[in-house]
PDB file of C-alpha atoms and ligand atoms in Angstrom:
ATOM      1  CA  UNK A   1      15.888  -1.007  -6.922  1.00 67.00           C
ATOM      2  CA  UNK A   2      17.054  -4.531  -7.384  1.00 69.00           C
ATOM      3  CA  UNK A   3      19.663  -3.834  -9.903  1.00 74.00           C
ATOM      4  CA  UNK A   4      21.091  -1.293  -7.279  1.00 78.00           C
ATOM      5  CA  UNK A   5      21.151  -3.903  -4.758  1.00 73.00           C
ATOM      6  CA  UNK A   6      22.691  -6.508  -7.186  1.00 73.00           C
ATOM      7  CA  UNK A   7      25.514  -4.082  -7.838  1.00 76.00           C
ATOM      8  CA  UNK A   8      26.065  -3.130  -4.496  1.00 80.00           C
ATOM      9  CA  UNK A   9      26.341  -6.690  -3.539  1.00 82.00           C
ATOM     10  CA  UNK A  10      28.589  -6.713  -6.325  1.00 78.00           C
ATOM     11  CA  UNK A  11      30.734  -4.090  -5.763  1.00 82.00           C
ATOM     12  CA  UNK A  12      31.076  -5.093  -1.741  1.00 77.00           C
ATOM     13  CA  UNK A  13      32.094  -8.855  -2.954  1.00 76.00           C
ATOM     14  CA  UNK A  14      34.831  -7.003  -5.632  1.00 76.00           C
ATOM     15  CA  UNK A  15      36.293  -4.909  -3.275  1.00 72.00           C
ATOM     16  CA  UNK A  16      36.811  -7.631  -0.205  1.00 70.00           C
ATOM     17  CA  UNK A  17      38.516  -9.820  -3.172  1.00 68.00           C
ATOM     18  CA  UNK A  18      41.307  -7.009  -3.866  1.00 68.00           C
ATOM     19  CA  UNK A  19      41.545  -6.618  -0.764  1.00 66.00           C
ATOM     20  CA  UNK A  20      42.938 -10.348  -0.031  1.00 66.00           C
ATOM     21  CA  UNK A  21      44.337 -10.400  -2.767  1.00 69.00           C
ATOM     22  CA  UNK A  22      46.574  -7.443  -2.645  1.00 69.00           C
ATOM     23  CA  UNK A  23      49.268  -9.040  -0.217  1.00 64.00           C
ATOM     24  CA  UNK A  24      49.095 -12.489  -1.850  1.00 60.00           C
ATOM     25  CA  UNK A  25      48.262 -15.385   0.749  1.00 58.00           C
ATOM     26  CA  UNK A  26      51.863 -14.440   2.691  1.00 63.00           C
ATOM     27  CA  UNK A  27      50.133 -10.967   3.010  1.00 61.00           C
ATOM     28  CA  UNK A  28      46.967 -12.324   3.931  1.00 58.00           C
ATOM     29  CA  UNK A  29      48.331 -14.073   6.705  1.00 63.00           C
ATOM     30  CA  UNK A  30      50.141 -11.694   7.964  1.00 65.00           C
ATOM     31  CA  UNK A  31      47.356  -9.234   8.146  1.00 58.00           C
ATOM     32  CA  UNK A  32      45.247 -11.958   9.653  1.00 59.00           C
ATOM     33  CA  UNK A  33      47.999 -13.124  11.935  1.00 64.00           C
ATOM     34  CA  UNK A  34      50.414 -10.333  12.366  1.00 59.00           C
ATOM     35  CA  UNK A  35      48.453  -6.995  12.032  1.00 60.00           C
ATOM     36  CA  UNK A  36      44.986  -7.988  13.376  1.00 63.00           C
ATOM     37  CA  UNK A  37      44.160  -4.388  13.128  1.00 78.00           C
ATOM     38  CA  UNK A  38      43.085  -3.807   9.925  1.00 79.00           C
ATOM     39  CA  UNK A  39      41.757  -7.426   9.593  1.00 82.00           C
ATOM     40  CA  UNK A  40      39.497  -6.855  12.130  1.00 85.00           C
ATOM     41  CA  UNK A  41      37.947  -3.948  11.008  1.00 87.00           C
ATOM     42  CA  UNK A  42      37.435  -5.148   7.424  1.00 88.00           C
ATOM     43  CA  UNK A  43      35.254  -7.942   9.882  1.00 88.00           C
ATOM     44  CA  UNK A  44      33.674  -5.274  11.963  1.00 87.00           C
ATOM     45  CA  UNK A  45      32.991  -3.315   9.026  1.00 88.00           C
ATOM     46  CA  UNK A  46      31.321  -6.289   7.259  1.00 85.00           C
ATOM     47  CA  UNK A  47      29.129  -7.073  10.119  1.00 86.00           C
ATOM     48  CA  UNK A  48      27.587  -3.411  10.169  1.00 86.00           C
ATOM     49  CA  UNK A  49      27.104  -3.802   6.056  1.00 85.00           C
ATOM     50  CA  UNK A  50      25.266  -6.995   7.032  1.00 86.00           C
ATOM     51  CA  UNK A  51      23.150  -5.402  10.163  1.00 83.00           C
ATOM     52  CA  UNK A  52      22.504  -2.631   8.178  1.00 86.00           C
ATOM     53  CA  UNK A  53      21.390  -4.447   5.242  1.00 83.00           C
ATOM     54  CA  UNK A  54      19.314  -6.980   7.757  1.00 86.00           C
ATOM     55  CA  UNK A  55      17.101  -3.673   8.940  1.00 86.00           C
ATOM     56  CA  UNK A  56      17.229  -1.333   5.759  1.00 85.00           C
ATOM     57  CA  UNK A  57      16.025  -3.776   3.155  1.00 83.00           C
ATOM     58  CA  UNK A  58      12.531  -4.704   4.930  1.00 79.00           C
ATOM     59  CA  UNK A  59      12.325  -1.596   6.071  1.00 83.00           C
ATOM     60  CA  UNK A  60      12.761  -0.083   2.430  1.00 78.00           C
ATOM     61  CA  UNK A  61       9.849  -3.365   1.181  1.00 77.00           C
ATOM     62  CA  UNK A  62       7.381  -2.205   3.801  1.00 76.00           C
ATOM     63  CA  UNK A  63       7.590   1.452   3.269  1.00 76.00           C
ATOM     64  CA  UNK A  64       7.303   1.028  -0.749  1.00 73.00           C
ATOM     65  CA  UNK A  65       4.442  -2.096  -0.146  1.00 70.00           C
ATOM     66  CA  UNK A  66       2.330  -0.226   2.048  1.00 62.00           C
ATOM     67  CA  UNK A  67       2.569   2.915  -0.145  1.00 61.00           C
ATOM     68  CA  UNK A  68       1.190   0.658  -2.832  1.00 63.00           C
ATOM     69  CA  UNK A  69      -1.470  -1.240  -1.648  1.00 72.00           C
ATOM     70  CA  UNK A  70      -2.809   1.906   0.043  1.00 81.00           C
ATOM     71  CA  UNK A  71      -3.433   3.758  -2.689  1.00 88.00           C
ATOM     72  CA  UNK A  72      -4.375   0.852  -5.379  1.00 89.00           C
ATOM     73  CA  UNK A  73      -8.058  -0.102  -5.519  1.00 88.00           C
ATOM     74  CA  UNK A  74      -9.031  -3.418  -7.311  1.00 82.00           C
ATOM     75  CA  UNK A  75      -8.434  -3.822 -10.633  1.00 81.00           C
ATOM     76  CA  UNK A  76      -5.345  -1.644  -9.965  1.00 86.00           C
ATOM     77  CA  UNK A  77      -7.506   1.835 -10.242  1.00 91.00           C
ATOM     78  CA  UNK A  78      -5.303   4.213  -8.442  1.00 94.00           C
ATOM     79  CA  UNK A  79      -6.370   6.046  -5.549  1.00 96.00           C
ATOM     80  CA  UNK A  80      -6.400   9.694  -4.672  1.00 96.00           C
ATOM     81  CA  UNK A  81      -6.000  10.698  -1.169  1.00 96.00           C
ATOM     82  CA  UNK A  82      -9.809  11.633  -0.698  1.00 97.00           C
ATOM     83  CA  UNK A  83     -10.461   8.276  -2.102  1.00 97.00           C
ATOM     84  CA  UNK A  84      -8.463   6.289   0.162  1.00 97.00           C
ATOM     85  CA  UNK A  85     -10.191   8.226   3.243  1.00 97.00           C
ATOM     86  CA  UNK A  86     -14.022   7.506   1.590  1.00 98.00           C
ATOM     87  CA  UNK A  87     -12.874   3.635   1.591  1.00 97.00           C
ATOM     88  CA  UNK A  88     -11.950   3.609   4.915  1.00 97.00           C
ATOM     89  CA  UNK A  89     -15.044   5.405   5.950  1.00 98.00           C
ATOM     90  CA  UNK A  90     -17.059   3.132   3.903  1.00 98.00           C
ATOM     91  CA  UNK A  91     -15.784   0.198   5.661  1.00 97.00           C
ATOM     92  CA  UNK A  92     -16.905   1.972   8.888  1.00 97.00           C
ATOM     93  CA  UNK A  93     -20.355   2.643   8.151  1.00 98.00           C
ATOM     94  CA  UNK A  94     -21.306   1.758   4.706  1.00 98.00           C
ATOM     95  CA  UNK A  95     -20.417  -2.246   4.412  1.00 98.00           C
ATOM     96  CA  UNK A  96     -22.892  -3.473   6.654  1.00 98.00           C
ATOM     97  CA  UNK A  97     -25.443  -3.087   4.365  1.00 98.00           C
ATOM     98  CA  UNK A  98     -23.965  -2.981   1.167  1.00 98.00           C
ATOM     99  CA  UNK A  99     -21.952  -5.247  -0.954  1.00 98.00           C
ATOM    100  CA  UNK A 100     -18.605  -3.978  -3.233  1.00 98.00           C
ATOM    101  CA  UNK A 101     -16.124  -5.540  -4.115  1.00 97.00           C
ATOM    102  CA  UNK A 102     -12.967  -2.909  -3.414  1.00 96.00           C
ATOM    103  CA  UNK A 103     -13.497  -3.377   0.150  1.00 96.00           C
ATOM    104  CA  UNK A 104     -14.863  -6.816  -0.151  1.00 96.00           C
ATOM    105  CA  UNK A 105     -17.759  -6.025   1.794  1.00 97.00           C
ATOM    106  CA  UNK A 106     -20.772  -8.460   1.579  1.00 97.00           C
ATOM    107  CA  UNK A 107     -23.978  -6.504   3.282  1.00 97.00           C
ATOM    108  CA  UNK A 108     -26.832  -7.469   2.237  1.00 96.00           C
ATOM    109  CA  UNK A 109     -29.497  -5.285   3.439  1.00 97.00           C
ATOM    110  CA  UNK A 110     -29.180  -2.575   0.615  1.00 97.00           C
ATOM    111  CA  UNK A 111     -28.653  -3.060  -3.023  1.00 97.00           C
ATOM    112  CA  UNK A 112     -25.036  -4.190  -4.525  1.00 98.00           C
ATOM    113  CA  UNK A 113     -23.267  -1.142  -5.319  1.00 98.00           C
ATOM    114  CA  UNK A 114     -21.002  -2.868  -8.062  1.00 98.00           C
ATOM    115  CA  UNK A 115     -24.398  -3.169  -9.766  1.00 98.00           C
ATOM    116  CA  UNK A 116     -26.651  -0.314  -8.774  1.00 97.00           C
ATOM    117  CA  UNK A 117     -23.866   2.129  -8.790  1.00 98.00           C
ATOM    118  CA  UNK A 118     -20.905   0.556 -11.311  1.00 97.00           C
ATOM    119  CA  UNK A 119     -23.223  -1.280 -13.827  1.00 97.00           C
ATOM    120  CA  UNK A 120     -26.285   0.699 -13.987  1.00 97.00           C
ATOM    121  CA  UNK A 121     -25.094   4.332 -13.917  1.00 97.00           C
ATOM    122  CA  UNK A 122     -22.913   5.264 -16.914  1.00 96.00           C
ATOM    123  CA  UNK A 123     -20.747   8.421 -16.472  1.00 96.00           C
ATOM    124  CA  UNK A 124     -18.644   8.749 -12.792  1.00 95.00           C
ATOM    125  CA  UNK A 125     -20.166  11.603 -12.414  1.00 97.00           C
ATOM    126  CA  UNK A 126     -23.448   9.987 -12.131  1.00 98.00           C
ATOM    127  CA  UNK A 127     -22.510   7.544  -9.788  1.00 98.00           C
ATOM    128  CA  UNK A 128     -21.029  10.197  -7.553  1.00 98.00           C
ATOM    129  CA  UNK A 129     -24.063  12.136  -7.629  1.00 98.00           C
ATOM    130  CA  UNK A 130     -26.207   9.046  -7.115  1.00 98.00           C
ATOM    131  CA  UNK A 131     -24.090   7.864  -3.813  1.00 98.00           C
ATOM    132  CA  UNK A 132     -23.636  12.019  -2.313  1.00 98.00           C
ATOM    133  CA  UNK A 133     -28.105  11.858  -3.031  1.00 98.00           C
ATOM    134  CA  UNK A 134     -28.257   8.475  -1.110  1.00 98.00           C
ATOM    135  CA  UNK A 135     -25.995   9.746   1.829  1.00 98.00           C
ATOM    136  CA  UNK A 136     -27.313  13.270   2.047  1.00 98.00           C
ATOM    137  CA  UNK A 137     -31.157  12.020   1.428  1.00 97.00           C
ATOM    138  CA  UNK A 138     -31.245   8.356   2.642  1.00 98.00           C
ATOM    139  CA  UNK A 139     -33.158   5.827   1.766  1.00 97.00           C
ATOM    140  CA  UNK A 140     -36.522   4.447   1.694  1.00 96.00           C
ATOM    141  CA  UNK A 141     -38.086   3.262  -1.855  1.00 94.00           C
ATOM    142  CA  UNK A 142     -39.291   0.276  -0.807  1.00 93.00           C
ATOM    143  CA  UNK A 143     -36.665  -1.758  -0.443  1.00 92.00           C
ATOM    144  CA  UNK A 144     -35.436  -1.279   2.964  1.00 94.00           C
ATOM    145  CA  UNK A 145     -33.959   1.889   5.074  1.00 97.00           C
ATOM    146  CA  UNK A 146     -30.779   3.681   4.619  1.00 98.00           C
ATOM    147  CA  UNK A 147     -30.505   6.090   7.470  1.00 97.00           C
ATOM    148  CA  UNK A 148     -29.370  10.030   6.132  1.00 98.00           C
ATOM    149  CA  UNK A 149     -26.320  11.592   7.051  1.00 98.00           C
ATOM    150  CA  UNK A 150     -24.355   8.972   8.102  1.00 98.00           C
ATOM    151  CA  UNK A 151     -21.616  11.474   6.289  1.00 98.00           C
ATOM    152  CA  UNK A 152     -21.621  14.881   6.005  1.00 98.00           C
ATOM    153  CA  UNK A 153     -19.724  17.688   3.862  1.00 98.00           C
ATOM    154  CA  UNK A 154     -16.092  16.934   3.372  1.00 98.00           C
ATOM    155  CA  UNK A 155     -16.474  12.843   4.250  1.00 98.00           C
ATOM    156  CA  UNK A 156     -19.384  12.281   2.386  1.00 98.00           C
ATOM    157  CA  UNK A 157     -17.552  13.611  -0.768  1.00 98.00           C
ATOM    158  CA  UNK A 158     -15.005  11.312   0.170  1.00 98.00           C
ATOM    159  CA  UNK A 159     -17.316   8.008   0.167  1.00 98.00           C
ATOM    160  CA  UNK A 160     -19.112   9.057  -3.024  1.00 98.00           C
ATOM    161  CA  UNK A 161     -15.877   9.647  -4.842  1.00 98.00           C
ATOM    162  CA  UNK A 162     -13.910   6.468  -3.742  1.00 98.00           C
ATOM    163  CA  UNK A 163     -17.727   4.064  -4.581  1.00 98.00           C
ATOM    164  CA  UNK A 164     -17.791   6.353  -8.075  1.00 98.00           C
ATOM    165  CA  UNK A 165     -14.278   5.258  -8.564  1.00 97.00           C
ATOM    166  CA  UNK A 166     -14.482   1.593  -7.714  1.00 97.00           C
ATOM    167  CA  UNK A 167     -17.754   0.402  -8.032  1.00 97.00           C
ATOM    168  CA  UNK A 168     -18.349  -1.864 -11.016  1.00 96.00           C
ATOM    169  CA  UNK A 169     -14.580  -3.586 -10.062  1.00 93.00           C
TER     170      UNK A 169
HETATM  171  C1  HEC B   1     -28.604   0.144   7.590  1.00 62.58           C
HETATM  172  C2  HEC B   1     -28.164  -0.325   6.303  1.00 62.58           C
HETATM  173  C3  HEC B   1     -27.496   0.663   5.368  1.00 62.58           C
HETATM  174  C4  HEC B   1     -26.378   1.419   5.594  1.00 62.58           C
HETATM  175  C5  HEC B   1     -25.547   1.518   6.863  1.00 62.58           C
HETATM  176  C6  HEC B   1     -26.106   2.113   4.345  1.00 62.58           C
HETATM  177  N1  HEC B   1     -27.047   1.794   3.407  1.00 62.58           N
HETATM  178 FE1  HEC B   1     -27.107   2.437   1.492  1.00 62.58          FE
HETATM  179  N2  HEC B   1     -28.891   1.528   1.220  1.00 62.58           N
HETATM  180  C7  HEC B   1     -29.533   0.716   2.143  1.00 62.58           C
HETATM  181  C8  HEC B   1     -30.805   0.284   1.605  1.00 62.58           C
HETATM  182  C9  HEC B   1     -31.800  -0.642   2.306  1.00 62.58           C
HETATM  183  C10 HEC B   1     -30.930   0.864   0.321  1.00 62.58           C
HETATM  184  C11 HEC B   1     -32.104   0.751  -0.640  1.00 62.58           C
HETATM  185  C12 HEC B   1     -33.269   1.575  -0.104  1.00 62.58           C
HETATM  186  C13 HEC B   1     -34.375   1.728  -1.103  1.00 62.58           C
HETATM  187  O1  HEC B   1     -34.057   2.091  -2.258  1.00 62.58           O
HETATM  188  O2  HEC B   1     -35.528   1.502  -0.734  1.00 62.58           O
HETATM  189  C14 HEC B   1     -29.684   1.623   0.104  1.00 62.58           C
HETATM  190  C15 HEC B   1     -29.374   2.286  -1.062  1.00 62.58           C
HETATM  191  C16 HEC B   1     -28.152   2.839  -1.350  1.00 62.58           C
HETATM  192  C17 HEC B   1     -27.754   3.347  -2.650  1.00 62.58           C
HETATM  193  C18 HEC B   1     -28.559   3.325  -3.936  1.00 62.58           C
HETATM  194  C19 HEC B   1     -29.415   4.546  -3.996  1.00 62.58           C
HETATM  195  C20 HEC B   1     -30.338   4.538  -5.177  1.00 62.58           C
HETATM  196  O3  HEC B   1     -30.943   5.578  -5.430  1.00 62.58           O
HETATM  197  O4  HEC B   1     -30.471   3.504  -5.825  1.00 62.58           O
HETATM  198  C21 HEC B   1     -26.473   3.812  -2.510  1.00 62.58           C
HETATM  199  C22 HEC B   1     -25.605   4.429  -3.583  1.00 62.58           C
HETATM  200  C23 HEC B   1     -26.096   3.619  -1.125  1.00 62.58           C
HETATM  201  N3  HEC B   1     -27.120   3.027  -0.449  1.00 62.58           N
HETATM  202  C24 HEC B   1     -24.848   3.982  -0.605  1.00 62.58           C
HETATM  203  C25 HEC B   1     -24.558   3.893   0.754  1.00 62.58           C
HETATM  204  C26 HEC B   1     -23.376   4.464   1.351  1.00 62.58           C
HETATM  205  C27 HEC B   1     -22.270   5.193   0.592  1.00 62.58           C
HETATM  206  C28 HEC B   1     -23.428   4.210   2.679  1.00 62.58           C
HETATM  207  C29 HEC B   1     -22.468   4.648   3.764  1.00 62.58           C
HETATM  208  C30 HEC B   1     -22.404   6.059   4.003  1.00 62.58           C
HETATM  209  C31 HEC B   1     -24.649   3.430   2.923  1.00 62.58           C
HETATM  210  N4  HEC B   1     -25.294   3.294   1.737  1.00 62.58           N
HETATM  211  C32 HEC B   1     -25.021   2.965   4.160  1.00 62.58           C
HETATM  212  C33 HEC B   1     -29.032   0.367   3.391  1.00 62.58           C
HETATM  213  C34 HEC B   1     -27.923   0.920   3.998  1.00 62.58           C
END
């Protein structure tokens, strides 16, 4: 992407130096001075490049930076779509209580998922398991309440795949 701009810039810079120097000065001036026409529009032209420029280059940096951070967890573990819906439904109703650190939630009512779920359980598909039996079942061993069915079906797949994913990072 850069190079491309680099040449571009380039390229533009190139072609407005032929351009003045194709008359010689004497033909410079008279372009400027005699024939404002095509003067002019080598001016008007260059202010569109430069407007056009001035919108499309942010515009290109947000679209590709929000794309990015999106779907990138921390510790740059990439995100499937499913994924990036259970972390925004775990910041809805799951971060209260529960501290991890890919959504850096701090709760501290129920037990650290980074440990309980990314230290102590080995295989991912343990730790989903573990997180779709705490939504499904809830919670009561003795160390507080975890009310069931906060998700259901589809969504709760979603949070237990996205903690299984991150937890631990
Ligand atoms: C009201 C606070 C609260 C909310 C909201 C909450 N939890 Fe919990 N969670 C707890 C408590 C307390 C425990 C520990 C209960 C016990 O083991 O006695 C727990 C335990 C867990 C465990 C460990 C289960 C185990 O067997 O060790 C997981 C995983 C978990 N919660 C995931 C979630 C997810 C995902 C959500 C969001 C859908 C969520 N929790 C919402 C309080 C909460």
């Amino acid at each position: 992407m850069l190079i491309a701009f680099v040449i571009f810039w380039a390229l533009l810079g190139l072609g407005v130096f032929f351009v003045a120097m194709r008359g010689g000065p004497g033909g410079a001036r008279r372009t400027l001075h005699t024939e404002a026409k095509p003067g002019q529009r080598l001016v008007t032209l260059g202010v569109v490049v430069l407007f056009a420029f001035g919108l499309a280059v942010p515009a290109i940096v947000m679209a590709f930076n929000g794309d990015h951070k999106a779907s990138v967890a921390s510790g740059g573990i990439r995100l499937t779509a499913d994924e990036q819906k259970g972390r925004e439904l775990f910041a809805r109703a799951c971060a209260v209580c529960h501290t991890l650190n890919a959504t850096k939630s701090v709760g501290r009512v129920g037990p650290d998922l980074d440990v309980r779920v990314g230290v102590d359980i080995a295989t991912p598909a343990g730790r989903k398991a573990l997180v779709l039996g705490a939504i499904t079942e809830g919670r009561a061993r003795g160390l507080g309440q975890m009310p069931a069915l906060l998700y259901q079906g589809k969504e709760a797949e979603e949070v237990a795949s996205f903690v299984a994913a991150v937890a631990g990072h």
